[in-house]
Short mmCIF file of C-alpha atoms and ligand atoms in Angstrom, two decimals:
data_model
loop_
_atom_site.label_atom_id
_atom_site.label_comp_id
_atom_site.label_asym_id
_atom_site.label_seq_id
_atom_site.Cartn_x
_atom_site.Cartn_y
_atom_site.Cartn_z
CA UNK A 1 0.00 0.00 0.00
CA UNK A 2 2.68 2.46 1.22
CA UNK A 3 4.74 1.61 -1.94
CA UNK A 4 1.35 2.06 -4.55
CA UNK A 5 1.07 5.57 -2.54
CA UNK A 6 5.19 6.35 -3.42
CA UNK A 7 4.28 5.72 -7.18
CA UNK A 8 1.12 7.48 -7.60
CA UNK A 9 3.47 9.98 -6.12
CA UNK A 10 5.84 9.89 -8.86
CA UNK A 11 3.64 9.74 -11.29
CA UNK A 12 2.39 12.77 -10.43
CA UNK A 13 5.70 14.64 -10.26
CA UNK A 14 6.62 13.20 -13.45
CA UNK A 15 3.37 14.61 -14.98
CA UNK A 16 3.98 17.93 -13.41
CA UNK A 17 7.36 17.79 -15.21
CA UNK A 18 6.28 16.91 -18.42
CA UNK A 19 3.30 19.38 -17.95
CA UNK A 20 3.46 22.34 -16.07
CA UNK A 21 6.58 25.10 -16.19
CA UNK A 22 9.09 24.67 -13.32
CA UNK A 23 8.82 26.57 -10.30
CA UNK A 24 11.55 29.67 -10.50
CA UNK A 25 14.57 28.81 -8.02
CA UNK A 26 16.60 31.69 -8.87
CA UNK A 27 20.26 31.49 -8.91
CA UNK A 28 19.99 27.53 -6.52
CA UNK A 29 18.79 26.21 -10.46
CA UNK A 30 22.59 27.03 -11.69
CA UNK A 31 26.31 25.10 -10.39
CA UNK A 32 28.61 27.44 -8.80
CA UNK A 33 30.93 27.05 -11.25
CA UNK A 34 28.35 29.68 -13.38
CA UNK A 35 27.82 31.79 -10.23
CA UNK A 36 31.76 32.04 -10.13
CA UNK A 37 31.92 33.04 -14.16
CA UNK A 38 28.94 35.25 -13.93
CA UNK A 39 30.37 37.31 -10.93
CA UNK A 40 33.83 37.49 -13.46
CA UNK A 41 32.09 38.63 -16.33
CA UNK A 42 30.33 41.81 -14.04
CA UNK A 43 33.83 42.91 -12.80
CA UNK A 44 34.24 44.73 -15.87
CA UNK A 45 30.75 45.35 -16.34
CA UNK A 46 31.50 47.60 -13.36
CA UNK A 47 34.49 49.14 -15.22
CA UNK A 48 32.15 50.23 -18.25
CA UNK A 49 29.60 51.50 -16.04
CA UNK A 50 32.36 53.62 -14.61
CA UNK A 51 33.85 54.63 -17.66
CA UNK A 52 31.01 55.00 -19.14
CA UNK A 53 28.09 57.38 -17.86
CA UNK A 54 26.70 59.47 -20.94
CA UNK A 55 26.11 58.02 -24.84
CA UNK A 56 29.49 59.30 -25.92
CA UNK A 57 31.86 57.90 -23.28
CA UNK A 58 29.54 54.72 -24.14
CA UNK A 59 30.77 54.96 -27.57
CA UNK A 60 33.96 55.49 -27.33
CA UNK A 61 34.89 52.43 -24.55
CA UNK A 62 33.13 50.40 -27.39
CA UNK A 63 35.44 51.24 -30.39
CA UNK A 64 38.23 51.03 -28.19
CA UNK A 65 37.36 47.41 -27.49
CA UNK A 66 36.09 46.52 -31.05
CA UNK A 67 39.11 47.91 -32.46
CA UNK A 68 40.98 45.83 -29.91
CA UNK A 69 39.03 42.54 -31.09
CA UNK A 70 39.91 43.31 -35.23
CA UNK A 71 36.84 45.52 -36.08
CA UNK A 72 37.33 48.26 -38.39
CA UNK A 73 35.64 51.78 -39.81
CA UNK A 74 33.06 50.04 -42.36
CA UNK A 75 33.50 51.79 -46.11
CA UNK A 76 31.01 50.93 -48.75
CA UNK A 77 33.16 50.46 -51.14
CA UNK A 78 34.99 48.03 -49.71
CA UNK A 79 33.78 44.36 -50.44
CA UNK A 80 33.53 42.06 -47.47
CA UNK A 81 33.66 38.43 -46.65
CA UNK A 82 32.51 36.29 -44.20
CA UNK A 83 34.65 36.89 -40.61
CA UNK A 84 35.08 40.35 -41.06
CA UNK A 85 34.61 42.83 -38.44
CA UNK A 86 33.03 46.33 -39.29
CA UNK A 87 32.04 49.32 -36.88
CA UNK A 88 29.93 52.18 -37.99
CA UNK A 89 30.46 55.38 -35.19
CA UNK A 90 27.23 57.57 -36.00
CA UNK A 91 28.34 60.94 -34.44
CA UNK A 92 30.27 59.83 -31.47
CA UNK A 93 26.74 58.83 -30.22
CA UNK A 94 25.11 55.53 -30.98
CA UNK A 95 27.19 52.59 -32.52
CA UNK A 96 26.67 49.69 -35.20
CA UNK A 97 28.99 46.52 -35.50
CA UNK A 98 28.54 43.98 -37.68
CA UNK A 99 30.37 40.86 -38.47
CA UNK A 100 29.65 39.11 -41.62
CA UNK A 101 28.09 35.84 -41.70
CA UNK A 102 28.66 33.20 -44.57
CA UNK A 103 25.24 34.00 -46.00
CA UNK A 104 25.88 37.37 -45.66
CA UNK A 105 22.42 39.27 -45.99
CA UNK A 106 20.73 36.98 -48.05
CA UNK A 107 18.46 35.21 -45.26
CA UNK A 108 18.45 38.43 -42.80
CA UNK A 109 20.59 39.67 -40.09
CA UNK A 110 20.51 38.86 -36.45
CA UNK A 111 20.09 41.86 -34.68
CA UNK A 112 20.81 42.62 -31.36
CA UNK A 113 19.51 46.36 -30.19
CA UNK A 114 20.85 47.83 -26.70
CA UNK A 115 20.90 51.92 -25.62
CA UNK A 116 23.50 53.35 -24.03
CA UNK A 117 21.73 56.78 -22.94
CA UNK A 118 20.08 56.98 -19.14
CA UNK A 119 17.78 59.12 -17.53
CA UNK A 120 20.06 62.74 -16.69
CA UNK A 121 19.57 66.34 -15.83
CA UNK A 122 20.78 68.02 -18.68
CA UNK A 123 21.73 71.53 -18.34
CA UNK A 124 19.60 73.84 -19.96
CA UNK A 125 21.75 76.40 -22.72
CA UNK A 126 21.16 79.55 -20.56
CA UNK A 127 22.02 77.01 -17.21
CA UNK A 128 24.39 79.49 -15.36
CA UNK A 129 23.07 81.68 -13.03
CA UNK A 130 23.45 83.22 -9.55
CA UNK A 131 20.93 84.11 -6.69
CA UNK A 132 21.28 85.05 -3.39
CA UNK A 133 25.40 84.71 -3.34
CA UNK A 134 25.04 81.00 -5.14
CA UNK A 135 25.96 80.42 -8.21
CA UNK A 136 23.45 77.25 -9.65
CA UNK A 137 22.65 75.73 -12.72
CA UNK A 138 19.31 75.40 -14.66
CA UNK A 139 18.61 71.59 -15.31
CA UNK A 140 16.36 69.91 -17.97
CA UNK A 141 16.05 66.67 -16.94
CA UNK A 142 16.35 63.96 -19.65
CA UNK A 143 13.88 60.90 -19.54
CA UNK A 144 11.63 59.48 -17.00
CA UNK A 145 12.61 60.39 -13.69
CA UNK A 146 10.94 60.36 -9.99
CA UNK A 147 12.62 63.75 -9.45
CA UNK A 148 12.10 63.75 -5.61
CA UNK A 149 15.27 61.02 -6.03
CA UNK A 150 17.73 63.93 -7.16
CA UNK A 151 18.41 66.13 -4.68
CA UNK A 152 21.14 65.31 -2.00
CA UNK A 153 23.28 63.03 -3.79
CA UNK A 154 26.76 64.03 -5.34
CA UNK A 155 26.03 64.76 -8.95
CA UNK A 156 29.17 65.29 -11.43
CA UNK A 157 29.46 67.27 -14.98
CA UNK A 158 30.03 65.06 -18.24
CA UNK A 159 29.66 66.22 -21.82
CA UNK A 160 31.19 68.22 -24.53
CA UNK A 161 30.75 71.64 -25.51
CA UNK A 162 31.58 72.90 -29.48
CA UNK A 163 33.07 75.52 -29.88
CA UNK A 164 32.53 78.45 -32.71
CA UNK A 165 35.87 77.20 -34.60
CA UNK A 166 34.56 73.37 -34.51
CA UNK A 167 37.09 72.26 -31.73
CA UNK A 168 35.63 69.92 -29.28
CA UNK A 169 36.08 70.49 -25.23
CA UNK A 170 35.36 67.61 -22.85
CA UNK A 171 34.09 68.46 -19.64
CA UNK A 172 34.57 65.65 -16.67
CA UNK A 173 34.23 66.99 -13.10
CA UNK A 174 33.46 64.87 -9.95
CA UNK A 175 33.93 61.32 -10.84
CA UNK A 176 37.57 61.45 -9.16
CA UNK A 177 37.67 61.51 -5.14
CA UNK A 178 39.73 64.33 -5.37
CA UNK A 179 37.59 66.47 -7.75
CA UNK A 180 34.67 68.91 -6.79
CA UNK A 181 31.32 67.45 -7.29
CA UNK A 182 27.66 69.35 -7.34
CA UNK A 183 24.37 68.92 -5.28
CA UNK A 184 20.90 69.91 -6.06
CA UNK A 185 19.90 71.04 -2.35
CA UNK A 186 16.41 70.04 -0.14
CA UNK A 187 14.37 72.15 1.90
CA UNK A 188 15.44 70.63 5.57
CA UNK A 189 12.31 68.65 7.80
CA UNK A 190 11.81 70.94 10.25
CA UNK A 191 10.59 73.42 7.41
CA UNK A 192 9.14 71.24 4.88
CA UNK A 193 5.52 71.09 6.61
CA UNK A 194 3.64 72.42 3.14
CA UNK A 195 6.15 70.46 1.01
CA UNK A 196 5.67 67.42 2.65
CA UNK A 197 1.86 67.48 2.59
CA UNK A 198 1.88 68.24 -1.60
CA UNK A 199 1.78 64.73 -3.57
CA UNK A 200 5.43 64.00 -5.22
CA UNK A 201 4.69 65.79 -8.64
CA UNK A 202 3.78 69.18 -6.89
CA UNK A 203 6.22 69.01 -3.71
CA UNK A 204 9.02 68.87 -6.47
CA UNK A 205 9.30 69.35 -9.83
CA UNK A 206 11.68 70.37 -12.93
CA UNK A 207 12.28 74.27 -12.04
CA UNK A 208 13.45 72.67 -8.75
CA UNK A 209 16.60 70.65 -10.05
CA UNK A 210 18.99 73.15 -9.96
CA UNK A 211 22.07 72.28 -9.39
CA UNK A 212 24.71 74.22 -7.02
CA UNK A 213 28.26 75.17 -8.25
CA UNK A 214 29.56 77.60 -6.13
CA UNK A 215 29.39 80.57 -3.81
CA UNK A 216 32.42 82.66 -3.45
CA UNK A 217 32.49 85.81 -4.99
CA UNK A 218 35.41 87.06 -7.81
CA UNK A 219 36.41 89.78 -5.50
CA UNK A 220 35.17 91.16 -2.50
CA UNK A 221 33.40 94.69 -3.74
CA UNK A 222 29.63 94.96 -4.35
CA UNK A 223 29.84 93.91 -7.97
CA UNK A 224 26.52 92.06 -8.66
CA UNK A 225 26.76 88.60 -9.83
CA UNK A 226 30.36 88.17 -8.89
CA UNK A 227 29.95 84.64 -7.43
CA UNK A 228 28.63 83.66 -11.43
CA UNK A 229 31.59 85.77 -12.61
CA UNK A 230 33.92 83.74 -10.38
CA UNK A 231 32.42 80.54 -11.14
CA UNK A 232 32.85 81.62 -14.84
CA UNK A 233 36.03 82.45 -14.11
CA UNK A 234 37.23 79.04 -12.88
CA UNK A 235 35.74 77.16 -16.01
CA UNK A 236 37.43 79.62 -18.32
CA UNK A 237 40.59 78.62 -16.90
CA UNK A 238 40.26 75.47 -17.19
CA UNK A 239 38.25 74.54 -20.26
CA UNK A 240 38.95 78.12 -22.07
CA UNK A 241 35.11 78.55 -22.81
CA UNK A 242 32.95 81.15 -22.00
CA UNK A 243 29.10 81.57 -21.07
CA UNK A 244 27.85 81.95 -24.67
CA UNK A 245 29.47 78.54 -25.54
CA UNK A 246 27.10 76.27 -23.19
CA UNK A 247 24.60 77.29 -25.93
CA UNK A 248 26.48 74.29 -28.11
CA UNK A 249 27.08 72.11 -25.85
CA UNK A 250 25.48 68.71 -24.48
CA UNK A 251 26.45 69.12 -21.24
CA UNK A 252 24.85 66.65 -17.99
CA UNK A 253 24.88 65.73 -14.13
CA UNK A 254 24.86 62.40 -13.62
CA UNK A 255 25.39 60.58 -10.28
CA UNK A 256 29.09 60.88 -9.16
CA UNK A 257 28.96 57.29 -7.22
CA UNK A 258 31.18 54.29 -9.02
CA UNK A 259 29.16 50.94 -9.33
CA UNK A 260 29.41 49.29 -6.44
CA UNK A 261 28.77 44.98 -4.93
CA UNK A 262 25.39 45.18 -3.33
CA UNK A 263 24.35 42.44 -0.51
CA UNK A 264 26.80 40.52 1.83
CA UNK A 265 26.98 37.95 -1.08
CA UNK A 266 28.17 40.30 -3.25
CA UNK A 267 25.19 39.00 -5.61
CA UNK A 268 24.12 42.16 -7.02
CA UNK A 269 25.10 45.61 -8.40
CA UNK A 270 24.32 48.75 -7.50
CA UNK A 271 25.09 51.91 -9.81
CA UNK A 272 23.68 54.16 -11.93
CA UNK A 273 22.74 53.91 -15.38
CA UNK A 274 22.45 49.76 -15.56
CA UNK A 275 19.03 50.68 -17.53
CA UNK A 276 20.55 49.66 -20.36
CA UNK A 277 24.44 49.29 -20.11
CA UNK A 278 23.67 46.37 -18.72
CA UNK A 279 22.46 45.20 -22.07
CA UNK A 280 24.75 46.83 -24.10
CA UNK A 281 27.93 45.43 -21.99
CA UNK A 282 26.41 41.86 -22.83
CA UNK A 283 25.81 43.16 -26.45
CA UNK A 284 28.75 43.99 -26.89
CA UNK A 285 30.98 41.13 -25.49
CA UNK A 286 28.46 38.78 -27.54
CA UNK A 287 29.57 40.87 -30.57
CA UNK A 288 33.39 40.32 -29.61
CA UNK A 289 32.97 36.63 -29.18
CA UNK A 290 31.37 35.94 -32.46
CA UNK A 291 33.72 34.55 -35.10
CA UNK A 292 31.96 33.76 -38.39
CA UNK A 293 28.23 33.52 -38.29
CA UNK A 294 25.82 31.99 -40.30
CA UNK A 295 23.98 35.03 -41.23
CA UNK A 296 25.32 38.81 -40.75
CA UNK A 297 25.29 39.68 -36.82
CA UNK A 298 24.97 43.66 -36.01
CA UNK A 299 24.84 44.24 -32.76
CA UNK A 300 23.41 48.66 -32.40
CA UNK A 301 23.92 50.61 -29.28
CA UNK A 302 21.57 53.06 -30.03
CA UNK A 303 20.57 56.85 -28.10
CA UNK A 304 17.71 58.78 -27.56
CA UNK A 305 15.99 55.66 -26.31
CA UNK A 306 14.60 57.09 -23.15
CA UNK A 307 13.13 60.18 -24.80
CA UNK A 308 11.31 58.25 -27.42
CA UNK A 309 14.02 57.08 -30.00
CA UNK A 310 13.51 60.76 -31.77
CA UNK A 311 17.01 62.36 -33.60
CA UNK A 312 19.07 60.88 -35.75
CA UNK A 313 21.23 59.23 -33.24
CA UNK A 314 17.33 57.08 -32.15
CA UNK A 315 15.85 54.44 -33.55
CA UNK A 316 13.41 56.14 -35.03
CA UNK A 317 16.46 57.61 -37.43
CA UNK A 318 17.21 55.98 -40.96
CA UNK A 319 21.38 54.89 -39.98
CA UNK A 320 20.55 51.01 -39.18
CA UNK A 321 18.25 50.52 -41.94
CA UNK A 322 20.93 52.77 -44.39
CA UNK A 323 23.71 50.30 -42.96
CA UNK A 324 21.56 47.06 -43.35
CA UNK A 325 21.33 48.13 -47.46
CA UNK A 326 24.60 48.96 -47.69
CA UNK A 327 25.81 45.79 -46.80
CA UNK A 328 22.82 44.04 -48.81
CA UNK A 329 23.25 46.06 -52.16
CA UNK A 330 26.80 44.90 -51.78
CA UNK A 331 25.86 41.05 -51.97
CA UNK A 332 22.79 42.22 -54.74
CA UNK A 333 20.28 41.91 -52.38
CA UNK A 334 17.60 44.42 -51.70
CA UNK A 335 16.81 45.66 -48.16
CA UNK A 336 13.48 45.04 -48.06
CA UNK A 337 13.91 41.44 -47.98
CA UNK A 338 16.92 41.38 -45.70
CA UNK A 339 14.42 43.15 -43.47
CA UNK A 340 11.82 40.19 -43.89
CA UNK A 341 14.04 38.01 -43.20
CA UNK A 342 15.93 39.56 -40.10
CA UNK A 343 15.49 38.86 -36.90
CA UNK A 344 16.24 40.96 -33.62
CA UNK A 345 16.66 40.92 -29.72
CA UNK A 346 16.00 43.95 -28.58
CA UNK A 347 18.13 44.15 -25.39
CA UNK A 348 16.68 46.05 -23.11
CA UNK A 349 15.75 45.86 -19.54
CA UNK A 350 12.35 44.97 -17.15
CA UNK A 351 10.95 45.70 -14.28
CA UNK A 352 12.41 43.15 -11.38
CA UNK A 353 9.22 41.83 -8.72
CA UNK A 354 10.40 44.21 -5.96
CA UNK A 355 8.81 42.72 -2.62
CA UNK A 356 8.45 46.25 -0.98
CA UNK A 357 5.68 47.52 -3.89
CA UNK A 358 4.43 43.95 -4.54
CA UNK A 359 0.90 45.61 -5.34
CA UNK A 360 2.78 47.46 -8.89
CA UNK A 361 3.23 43.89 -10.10
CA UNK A 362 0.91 40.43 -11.22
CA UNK A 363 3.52 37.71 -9.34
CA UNK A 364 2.79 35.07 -12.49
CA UNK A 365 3.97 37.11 -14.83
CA UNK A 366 6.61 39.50 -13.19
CA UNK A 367 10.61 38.94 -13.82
CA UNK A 368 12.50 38.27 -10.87
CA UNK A 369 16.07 38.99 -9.78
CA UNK A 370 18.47 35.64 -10.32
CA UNK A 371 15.98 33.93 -12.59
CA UNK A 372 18.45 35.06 -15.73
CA UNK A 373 17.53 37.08 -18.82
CA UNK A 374 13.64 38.09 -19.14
CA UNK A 375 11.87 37.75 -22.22
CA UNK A 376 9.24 40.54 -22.72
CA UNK A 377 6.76 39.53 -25.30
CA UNK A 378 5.23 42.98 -25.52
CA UNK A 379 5.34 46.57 -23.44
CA UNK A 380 3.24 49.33 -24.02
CA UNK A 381 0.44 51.12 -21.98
CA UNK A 382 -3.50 49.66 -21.42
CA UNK A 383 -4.94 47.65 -24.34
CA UNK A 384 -1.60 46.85 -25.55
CA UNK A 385 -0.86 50.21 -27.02
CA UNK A 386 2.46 51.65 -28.64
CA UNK A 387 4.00 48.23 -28.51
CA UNK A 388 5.24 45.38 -31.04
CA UNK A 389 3.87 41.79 -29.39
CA UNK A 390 6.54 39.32 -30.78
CA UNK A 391 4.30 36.46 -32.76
CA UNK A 392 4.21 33.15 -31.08
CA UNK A 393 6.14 31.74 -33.85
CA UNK A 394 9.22 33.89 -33.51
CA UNK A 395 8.60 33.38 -28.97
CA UNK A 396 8.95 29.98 -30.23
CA UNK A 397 12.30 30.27 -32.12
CA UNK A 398 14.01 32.41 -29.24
CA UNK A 399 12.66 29.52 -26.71
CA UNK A 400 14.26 26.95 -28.92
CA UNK A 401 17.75 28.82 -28.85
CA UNK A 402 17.62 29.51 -25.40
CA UNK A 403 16.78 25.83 -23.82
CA UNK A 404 18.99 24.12 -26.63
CA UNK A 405 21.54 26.11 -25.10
CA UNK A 406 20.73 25.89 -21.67
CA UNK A 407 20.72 29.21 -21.31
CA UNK A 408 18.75 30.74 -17.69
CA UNK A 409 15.56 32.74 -19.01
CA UNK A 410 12.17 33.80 -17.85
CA UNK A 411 9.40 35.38 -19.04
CA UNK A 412 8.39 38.98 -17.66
CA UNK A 413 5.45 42.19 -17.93
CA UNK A 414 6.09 45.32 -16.93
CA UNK A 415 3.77 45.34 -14.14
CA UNK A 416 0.30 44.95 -13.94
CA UNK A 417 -2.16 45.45 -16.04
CA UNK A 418 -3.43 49.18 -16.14
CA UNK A 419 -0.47 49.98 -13.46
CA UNK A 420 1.17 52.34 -16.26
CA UNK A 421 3.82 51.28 -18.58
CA UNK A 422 6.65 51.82 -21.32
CA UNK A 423 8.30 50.97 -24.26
CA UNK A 424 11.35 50.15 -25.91
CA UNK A 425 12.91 50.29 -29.20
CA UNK A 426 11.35 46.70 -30.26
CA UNK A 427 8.11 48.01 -32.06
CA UNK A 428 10.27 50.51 -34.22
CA UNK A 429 12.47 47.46 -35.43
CA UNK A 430 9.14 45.34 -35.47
CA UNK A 431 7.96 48.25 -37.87
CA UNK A 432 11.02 47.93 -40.16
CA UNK A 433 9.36 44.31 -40.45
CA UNK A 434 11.20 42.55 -39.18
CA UNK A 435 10.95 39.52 -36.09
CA UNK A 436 11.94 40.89 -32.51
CA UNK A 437 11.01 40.56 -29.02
CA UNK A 438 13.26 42.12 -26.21
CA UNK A 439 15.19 40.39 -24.28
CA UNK A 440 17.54 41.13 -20.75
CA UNK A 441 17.98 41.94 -17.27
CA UNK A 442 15.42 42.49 -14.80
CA UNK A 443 16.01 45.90 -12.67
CA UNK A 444 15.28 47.05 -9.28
CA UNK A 445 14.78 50.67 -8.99
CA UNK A 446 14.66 51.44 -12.33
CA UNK A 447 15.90 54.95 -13.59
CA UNK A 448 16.70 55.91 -9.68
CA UNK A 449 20.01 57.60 -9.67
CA UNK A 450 21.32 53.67 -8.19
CA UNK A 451 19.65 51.16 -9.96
CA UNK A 452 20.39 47.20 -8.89
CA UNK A 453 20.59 44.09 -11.32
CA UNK A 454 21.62 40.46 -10.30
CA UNK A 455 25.25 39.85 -11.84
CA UNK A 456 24.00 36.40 -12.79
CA UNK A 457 21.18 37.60 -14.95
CA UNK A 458 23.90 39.98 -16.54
CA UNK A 459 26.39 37.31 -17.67
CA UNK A 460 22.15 34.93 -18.86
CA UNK A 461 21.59 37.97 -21.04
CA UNK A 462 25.08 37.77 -22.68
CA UNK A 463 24.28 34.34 -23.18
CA UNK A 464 21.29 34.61 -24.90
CA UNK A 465 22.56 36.71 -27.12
CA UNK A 466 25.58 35.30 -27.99
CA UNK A 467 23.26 32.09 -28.47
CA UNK A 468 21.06 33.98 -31.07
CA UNK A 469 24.46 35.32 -33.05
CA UNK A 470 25.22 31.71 -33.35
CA UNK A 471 22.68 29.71 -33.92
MN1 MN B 501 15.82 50.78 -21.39
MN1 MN B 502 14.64 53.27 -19.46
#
């Protein structure tokens, strides 16, 4: 009897197997010999992140390390074979690498789509100015922010400015620990009765995120606006420009804190701007490690992402679709059929189940730290809106690569239904007609000035897409 009882049993757990999906177990489902290369692969992760804070510096680390790996300035009149390794740099600001694949074009590229830009204060091109002995700048901010999270934490300057003779000046203050850095200030408790009884929109908003610079005056006499004139001053002698020339510049603040282990296991990371370097890192080392492909791999880390792909350094701008013809008028193909063909990850992050706001999230269908590289079928707003839903035969395909290769995945929303939303740049690839769903690491505190990802589902992602290069 007790042995009928012990079959049934198993039975029924071997029905639930062959049945039913298995219960997540996070990062217990993997050996520790993949723990120990995933926590490798994030320590320099957490060199890029450093290095790498706005779309430019993103750039440029990239190049460095293509260039490193064999890849070279693409030229269209060049003719290519399969192996080679070709970089387009589209104004210092978004990035395109391809290596060719023994078909070439001729049954679509694999394309894998990461950005490299983050949610910033930019500063406005009037931004200096001085008020009650302070000299402060005027901020725009750039993307979706919860502003309330910008005040009190060291800030530091990043960007270029052009000037009138076409020279370039690069600006870098407050990343080192013996450089300056900048605060955006906060009303203090004790006087914040009527600011803490607005709701979070009102109690602090855009005209609030300015950002102070300095306070002591050029000399000592009643001159008005000395303090601006001295902080002028300083900047002049360092960088040689002068107030008019923040009018052409793309100057930011962006947290001053490196990356940092988070968790006495040392599981996680903490920094800013994971949302979505910590796609394009993978994207980019899964670019390096491809040798010669069956099809043509390009691997894009695009800008403008979190502003709605818009400019010509977006998504929404012709330079992919221009590169993809280039290479396909080259083999006599036309692009509109590459296109048909092609298929796409679209690396970009989700929303991680965050016990602490369980209510923002449907548990069955949220991503969750340690459970590896989330597949997002669709994004978008209410009734599926502004989104491309990947078909069921292309979920299918990316399943196939993914379990063939063992690779740690899960599926994810972004939160519950009617609880907001968001996009990526899937739907304007999807609209280019090609297949794509996106694809990589679930986030904690999303666009907060320290965001946190699970090193393990940073080295999955990589995976996966070096899996879809090469299958
Ligand atoms: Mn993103
Ligand atoms: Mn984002």
């Amino acid at each position: 009897m007790i042995k009928e009882i012990e079959k049934e049993k198993t039975e029924v757990q071997q029905l639930k197997e062959k049945l039913l999906i298995k219960k997540r177990s996070g990062a217990a489902k993997v050996s520790p010999q993949e723990l120990e290369k995933a926590d490798e692969f994030c320590e320099e992760y957490k060199v890029f992140l450093n290095k790498a804070k706005t779309e430019r510096e993103a750039v440029k680390y990239a190049v460095a390390k293509a260039e490193q790996a064999g890849f070279e300035p693409y030229d269209c009149n060049k003719s290519y074979k399969a192996g080679d390794k070709v970089y387009v740099n589209n104004r210092g600001k978004a990035l395109m690498l391809a290596v060719i694949g023994k078909n070439g074009t001729k049954n679509g590229v694999r394309l894998g789509i990461a950005h490299i830009d983050s949610p910033r204060l930019d500063l406005k091109p009037n931004p200096l100015y001085e008020n009650s002995d302070l000299a402060l700048f005027k901020t725009h901010y750039y993307g979706g922010i919860k502003k309330y999270q910008w005040p009190t934490i060291p800030l530091a300057l990043h960007g270029v400015v052009a000037l009138k003779d076409g020279s370039i000046v690069e600006v870098q203050v407050g990343e080192s620990e013996t450089d300056p850095c900048f605060v955006i200030t906060d009303l203090l408790p004790h006087l914040a009765v009527e600011q803490m009884s607005q709701v979070m929109t009102k109690a602090f908003n855009g005209e609030h995120l300015n950002v102070l610079i300095g306070s002591r005056p050029f000399q000592t006499d009643e001159e008005s606006e000395s303090v601006k004139l001295n902080i002028m001053n300083i900047i002049f002698e360092k960088y040689g420009i002068v107030e008019q020339d923040f009018l052409s510049a793309d100057l930011t603040m962006v947290p001053a804190f490196p990356a940092r282990d988070v968790g006495f296991d040392r599981s996680m990371i903490g920094a800013y701007g994971h949302d979505d370097r910590v796609c394009a890192y993978p994207a980019l080392m899964a670019a390096l490690s491809v040798n010669v492909p069956e099809s043509t791999v390009i691997t894009v880390l695009t800008d403008r992402e979190e502003i709605g792909s818009d400019g010509n350094t977006g998504m929404k701008s012709t330079y992919m679709v221009d590169f993809i013809e280039d290479l396909a008028q080259a083999e006599g193909e036309q692009v509109r059929h590459v296109m048909a063909k092609s298929t796409c990850l679209s690396a970009d992050v989700n929303a991680a189940f965050d016990p602490t706001y369980a209510s923002a999230f449907e548990a069955n269908n949220a991503s969750y730290i340690n459970n590896g590289a989330v597949i997002t079928k669709y994004t978008g707003s209410g009734g599926k809106y502004s989104t491309s839903d990947a078909s069921a035969e292309w979920m299918a395909k990316v399943r196939n690569i993914l379990d063939s290769a063992d690779v740690l995945w899960q599926t994810g929303e972004l939160g519950k239904v009617d609880g907001g939303g968001g996009g990526t740049i899937a739907k304007f690839v999807a609209n280019l007609n090609a297949d794509v769903v996106d694809l990589g690491v679930p986030v904690l505190s999303m666009h907060a000035p320290f965001e946190v990802v699970s090193k393990l589902d940073v080295y999955e992602t990589y995976r996966a897409l070096y899996e879809f290069y090469c299958y």
